mmCIF file with all atom_site columns, C-alpha atoms and ligand atoms in Angstrom:
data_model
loop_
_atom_site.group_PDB
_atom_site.id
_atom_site.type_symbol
_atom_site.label_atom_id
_atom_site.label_alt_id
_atom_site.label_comp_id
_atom_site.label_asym_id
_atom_site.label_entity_id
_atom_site.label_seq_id
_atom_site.pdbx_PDB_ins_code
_atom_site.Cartn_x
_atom_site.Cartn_y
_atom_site.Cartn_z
_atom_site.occupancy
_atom_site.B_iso_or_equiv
_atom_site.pdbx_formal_charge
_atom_site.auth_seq_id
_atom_site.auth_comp_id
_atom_site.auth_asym_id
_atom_site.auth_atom_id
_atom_site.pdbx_PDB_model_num
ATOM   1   C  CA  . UNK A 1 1   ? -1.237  2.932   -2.592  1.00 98.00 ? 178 UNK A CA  1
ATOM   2   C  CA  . UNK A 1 2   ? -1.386  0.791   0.538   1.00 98.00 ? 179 UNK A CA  1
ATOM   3   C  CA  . UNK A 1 3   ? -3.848  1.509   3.211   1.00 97.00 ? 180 UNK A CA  1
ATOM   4   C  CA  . UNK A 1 4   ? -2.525  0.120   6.316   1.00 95.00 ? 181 UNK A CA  1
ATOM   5   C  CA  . UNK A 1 5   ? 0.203   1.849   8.024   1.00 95.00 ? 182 UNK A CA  1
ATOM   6   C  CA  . UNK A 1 6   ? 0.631   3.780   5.065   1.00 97.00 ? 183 UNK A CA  1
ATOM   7   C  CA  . UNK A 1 7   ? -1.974  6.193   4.849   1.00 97.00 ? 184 UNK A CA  1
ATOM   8   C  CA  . UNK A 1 8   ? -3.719  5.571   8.420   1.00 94.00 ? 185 UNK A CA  1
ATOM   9   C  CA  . UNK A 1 9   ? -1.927  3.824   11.391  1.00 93.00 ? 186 UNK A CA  1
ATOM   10  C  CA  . UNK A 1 10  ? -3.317  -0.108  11.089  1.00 89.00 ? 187 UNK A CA  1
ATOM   11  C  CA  . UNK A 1 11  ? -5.283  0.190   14.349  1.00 89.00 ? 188 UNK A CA  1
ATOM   12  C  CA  . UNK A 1 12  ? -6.676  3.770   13.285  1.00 91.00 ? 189 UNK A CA  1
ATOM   13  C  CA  . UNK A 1 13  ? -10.401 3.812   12.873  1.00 89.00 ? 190 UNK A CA  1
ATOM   14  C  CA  . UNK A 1 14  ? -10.027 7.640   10.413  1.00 92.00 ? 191 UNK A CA  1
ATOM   15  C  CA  . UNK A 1 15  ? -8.108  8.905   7.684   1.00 94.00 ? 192 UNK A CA  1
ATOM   16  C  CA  . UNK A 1 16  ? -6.273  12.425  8.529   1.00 95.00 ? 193 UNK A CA  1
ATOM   17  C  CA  . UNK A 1 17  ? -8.294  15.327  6.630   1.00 97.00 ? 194 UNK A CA  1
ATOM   18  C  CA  . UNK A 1 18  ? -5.056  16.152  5.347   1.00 96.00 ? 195 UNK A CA  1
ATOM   19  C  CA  . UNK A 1 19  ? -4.520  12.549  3.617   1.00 96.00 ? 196 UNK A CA  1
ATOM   20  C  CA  . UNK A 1 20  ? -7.794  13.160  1.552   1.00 97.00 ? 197 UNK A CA  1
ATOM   21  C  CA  . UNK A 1 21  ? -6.812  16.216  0.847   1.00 97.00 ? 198 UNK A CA  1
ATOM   22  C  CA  . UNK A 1 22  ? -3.352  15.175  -0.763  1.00 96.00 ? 199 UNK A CA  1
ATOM   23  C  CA  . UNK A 1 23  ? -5.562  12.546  -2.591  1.00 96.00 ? 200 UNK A CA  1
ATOM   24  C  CA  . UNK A 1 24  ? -7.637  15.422  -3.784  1.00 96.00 ? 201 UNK A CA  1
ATOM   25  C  CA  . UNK A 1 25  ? -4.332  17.519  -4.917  1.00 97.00 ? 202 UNK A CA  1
ATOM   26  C  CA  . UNK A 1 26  ? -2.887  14.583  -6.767  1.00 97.00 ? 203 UNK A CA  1
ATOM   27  C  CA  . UNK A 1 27  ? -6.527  13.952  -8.871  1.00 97.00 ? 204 UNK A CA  1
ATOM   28  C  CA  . UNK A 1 28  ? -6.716  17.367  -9.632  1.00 97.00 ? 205 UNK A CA  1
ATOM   29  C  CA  . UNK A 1 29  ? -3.326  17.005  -11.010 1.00 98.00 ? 206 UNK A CA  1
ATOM   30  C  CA  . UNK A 1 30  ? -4.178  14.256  -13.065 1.00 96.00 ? 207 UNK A CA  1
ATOM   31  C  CA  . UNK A 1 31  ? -2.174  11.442  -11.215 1.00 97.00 ? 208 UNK A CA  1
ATOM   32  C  CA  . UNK A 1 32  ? -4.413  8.338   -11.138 1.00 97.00 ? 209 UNK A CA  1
ATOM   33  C  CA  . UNK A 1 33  ? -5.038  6.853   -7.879  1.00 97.00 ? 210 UNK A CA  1
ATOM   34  C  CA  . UNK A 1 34  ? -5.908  3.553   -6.851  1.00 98.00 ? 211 UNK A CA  1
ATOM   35  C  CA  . UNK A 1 35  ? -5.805  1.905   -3.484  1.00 98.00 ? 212 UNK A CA  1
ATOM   36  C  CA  . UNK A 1 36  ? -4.258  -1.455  -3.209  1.00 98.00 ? 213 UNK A CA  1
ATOM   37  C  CA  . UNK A 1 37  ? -5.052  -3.410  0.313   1.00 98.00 ? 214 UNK A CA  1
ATOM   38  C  CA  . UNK A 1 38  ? -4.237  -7.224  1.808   1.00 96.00 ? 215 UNK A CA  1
ATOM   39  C  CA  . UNK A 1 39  ? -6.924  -5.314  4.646   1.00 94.00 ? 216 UNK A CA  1
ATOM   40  C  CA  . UNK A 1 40  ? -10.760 -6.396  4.782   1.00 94.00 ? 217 UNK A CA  1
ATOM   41  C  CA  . UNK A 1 41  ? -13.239 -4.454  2.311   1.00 96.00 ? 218 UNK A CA  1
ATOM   42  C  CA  . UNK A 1 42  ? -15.446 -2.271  4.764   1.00 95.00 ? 219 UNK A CA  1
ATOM   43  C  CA  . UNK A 1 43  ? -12.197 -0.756  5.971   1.00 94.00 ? 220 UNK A CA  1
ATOM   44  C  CA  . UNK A 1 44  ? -10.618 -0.746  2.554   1.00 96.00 ? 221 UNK A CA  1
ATOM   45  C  CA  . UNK A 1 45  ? -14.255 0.421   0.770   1.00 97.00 ? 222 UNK A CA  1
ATOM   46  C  CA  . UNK A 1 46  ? -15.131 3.286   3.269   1.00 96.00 ? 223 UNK A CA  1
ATOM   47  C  CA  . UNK A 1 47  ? -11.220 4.982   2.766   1.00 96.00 ? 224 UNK A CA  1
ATOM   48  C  CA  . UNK A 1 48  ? -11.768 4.563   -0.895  1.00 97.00 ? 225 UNK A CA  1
ATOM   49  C  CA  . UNK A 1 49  ? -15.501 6.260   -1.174  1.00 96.00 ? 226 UNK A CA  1
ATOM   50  C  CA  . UNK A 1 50  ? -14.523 9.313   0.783   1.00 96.00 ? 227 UNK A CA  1
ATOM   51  C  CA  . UNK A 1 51  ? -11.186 9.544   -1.256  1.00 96.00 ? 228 UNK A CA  1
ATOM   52  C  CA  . UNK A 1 52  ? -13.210 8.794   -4.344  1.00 95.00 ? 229 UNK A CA  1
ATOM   53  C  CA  . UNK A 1 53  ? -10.922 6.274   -5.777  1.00 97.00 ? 230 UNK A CA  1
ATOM   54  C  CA  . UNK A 1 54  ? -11.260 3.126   -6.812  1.00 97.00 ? 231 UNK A CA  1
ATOM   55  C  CA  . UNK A 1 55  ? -9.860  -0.079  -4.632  1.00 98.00 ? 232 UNK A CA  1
ATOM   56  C  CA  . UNK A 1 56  ? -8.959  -3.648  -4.352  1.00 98.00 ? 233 UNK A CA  1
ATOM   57  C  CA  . UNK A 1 57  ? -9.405  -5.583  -0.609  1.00 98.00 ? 234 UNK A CA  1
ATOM   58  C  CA  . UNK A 1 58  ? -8.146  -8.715  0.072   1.00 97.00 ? 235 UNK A CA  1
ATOM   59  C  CA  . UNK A 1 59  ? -5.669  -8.268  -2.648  1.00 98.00 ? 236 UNK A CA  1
ATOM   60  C  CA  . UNK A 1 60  ? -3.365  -10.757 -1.855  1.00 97.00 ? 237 UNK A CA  1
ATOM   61  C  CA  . UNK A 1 61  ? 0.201   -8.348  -2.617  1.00 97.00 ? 238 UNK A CA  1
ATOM   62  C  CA  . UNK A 1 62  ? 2.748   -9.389  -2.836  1.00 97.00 ? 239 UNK A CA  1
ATOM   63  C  CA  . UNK A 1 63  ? 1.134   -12.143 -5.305  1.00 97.00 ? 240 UNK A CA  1
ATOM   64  C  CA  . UNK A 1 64  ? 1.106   -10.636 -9.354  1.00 97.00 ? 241 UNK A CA  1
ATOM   65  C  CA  . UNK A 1 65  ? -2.384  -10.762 -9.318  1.00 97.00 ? 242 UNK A CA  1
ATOM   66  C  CA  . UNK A 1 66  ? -2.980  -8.437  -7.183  1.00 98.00 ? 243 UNK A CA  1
ATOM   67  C  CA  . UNK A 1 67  ? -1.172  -6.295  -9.158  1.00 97.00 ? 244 UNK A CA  1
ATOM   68  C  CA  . UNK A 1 68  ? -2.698  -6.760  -11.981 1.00 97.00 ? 245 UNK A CA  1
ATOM   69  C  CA  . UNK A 1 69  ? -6.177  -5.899  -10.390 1.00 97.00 ? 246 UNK A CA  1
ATOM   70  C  CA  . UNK A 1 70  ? -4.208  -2.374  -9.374  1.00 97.00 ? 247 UNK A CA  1
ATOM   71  C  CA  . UNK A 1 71  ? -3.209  -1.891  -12.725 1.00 96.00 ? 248 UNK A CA  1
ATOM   72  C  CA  . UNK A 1 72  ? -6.801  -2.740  -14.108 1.00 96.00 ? 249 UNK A CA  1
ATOM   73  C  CA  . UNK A 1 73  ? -7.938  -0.108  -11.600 1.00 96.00 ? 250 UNK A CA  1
ATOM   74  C  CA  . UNK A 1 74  ? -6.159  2.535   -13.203 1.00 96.00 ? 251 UNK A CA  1
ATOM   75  C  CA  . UNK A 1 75  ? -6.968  2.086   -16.810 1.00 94.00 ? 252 UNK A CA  1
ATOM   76  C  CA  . UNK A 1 76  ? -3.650  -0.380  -17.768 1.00 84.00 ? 253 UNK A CA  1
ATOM   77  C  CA  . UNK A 1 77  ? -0.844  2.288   -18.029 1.00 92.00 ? 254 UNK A CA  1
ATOM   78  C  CA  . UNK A 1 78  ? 2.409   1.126   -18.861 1.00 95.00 ? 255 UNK A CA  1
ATOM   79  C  CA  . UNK A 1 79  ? 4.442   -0.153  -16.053 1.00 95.00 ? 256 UNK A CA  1
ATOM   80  C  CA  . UNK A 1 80  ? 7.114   2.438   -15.598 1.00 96.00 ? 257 UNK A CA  1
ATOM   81  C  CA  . UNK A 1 81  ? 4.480   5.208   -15.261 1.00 96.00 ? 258 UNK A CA  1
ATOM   82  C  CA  . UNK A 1 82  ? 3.037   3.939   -12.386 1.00 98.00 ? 259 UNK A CA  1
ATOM   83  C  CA  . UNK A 1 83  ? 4.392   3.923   -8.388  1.00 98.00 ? 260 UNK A CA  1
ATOM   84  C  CA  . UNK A 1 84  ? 3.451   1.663   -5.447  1.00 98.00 ? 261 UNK A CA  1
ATOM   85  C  CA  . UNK A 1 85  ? 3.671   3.237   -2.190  1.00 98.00 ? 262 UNK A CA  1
ATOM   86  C  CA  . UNK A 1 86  ? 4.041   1.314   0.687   1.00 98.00 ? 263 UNK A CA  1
ATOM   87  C  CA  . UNK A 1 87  ? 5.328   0.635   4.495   1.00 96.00 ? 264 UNK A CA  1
ATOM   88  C  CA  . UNK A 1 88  ? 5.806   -3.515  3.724   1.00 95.00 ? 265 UNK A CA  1
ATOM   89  C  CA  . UNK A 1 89  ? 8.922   -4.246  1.795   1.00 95.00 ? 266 UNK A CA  1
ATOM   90  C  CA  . UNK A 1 90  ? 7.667   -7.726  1.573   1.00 94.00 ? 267 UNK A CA  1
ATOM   91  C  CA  . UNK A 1 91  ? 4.446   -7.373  0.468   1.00 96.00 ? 268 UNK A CA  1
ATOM   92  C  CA  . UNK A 1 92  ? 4.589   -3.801  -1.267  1.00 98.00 ? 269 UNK A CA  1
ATOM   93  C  CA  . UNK A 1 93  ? 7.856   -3.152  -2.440  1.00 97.00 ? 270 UNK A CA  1
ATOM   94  C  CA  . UNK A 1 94  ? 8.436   -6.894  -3.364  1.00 96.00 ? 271 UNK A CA  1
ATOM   95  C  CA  . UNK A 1 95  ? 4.872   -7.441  -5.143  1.00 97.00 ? 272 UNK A CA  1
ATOM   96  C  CA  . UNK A 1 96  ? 5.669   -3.802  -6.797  1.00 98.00 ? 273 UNK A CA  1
ATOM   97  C  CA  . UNK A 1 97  ? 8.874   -4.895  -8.525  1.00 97.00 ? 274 UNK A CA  1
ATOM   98  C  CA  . UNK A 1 98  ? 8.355   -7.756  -9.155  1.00 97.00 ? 275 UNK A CA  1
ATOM   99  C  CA  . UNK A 1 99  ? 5.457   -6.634  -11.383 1.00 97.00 ? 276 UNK A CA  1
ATOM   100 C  CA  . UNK A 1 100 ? 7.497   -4.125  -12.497 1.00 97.00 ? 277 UNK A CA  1
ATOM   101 C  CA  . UNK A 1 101 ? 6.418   -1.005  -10.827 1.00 98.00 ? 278 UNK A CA  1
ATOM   102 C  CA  . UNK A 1 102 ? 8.364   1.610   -9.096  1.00 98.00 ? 279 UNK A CA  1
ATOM   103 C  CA  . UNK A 1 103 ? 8.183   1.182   -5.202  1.00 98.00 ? 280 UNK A CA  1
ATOM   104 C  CA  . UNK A 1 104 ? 8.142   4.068   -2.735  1.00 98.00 ? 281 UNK A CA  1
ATOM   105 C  CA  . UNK A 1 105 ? 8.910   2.132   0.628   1.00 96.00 ? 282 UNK A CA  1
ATOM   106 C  CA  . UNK A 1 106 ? 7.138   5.087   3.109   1.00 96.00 ? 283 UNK A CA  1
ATOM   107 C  CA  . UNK A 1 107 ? 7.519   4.695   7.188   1.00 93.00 ? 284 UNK A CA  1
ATOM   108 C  CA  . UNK A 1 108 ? 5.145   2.712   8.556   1.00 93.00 ? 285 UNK A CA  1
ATOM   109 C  CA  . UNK A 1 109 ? 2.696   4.625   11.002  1.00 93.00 ? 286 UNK A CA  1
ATOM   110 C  CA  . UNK A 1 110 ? 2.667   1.663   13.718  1.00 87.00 ? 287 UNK A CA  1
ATOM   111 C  CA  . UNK A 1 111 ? 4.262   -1.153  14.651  1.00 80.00 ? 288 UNK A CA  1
ATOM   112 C  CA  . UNK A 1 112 ? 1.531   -3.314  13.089  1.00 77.00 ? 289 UNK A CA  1
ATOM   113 C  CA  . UNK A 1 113 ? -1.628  -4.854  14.554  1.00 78.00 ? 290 UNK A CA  1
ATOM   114 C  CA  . UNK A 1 114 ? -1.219  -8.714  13.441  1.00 82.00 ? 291 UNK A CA  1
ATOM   115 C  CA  . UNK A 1 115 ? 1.549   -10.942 14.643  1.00 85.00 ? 292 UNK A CA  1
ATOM   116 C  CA  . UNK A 1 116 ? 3.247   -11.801 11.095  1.00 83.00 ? 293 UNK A CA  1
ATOM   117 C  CA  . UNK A 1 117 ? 3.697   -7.817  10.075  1.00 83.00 ? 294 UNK A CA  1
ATOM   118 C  CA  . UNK A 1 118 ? 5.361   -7.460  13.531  1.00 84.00 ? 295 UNK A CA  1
ATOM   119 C  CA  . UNK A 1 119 ? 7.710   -10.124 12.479  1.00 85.00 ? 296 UNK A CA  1
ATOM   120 C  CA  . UNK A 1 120 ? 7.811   -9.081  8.859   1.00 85.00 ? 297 UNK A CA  1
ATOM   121 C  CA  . UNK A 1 121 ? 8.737   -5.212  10.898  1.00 86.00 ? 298 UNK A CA  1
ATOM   122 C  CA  . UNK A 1 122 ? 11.776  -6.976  12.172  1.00 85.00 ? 299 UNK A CA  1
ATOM   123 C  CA  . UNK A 1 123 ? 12.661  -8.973  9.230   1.00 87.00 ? 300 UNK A CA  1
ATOM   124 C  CA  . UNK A 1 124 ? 12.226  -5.730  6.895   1.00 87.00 ? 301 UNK A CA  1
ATOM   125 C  CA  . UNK A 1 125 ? 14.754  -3.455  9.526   1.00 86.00 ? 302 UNK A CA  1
ATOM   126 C  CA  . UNK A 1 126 ? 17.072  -6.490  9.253   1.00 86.00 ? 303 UNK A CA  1
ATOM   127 C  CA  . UNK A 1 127 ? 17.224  -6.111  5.280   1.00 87.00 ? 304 UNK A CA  1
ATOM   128 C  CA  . UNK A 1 128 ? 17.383  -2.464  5.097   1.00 86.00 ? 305 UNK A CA  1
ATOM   129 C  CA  . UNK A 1 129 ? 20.049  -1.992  7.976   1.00 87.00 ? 306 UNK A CA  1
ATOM   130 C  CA  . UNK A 1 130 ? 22.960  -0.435  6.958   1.00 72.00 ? 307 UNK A CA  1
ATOM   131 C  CA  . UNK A 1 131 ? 26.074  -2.110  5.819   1.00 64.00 ? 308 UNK A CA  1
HETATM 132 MG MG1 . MG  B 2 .   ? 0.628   -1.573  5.005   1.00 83.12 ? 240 MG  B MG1 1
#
């Protein structure tokens, strides 16, 4: 999963209770979890403690490597078993299939904090409108 915009708006300083609790649900259920951030490690670290799962920072999506540091997170299962979720379709959905990964492209919960994910916001709507 991404972090930013995905599971807390990317100017939010707190997960929802209910987020942690969803993680919590899917764990139980035996889905493995792993975060999967471009954002800075404190932010990225603290989320994944309380969450209890494991994380990369700095990851670098939509690049394969980062991808393959996900996948290393949660214990190399095969490709089509495993989802990205995401609000970037350039960096999350792209980096996903390209890798070979199912993407679920979610909302986003803000507009986006840094310049070049406002521009990739308008870039992404222009892709995705309908035709
Ligand atoms: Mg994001």
């Amino acid at each position: 999963m991404d972090l930013d915009d995905t599971l807390l708006a990317a100017r939010a300083e707190r997960v929802d209770e209910d987020v942690y609790a969803w993680f919590g649900s899917l764990l139980a259920a035996g889905v493995r979890v792993a975060i999967l951030s471009n954002g800075d490690k404190d932010r990225v670290a603290a989320v994944a403690a309380k969450a209890g799962v494991p994380a990369v920072a700095m990851a670098g999506k939509p690049f394969a490597h980062a991808f393959r540091r996900g996948l290393r997170l949660l214990g190399e299962l095969p490709r089509e078993r495993v989802a990205m979720l995401g609000d970037q379709l350039f960096t999350d959905v792209l980096g996903a299939k390209r890798a070979g990964l199912t993407a679920v492209l979610v909302t986003p919960l803000s507009p986006g904090k840094l310049p070049h994910t406002r521009l990739a916001r308008l870039l992404e709507r222009w892709v995705l409108r309908e035709r």
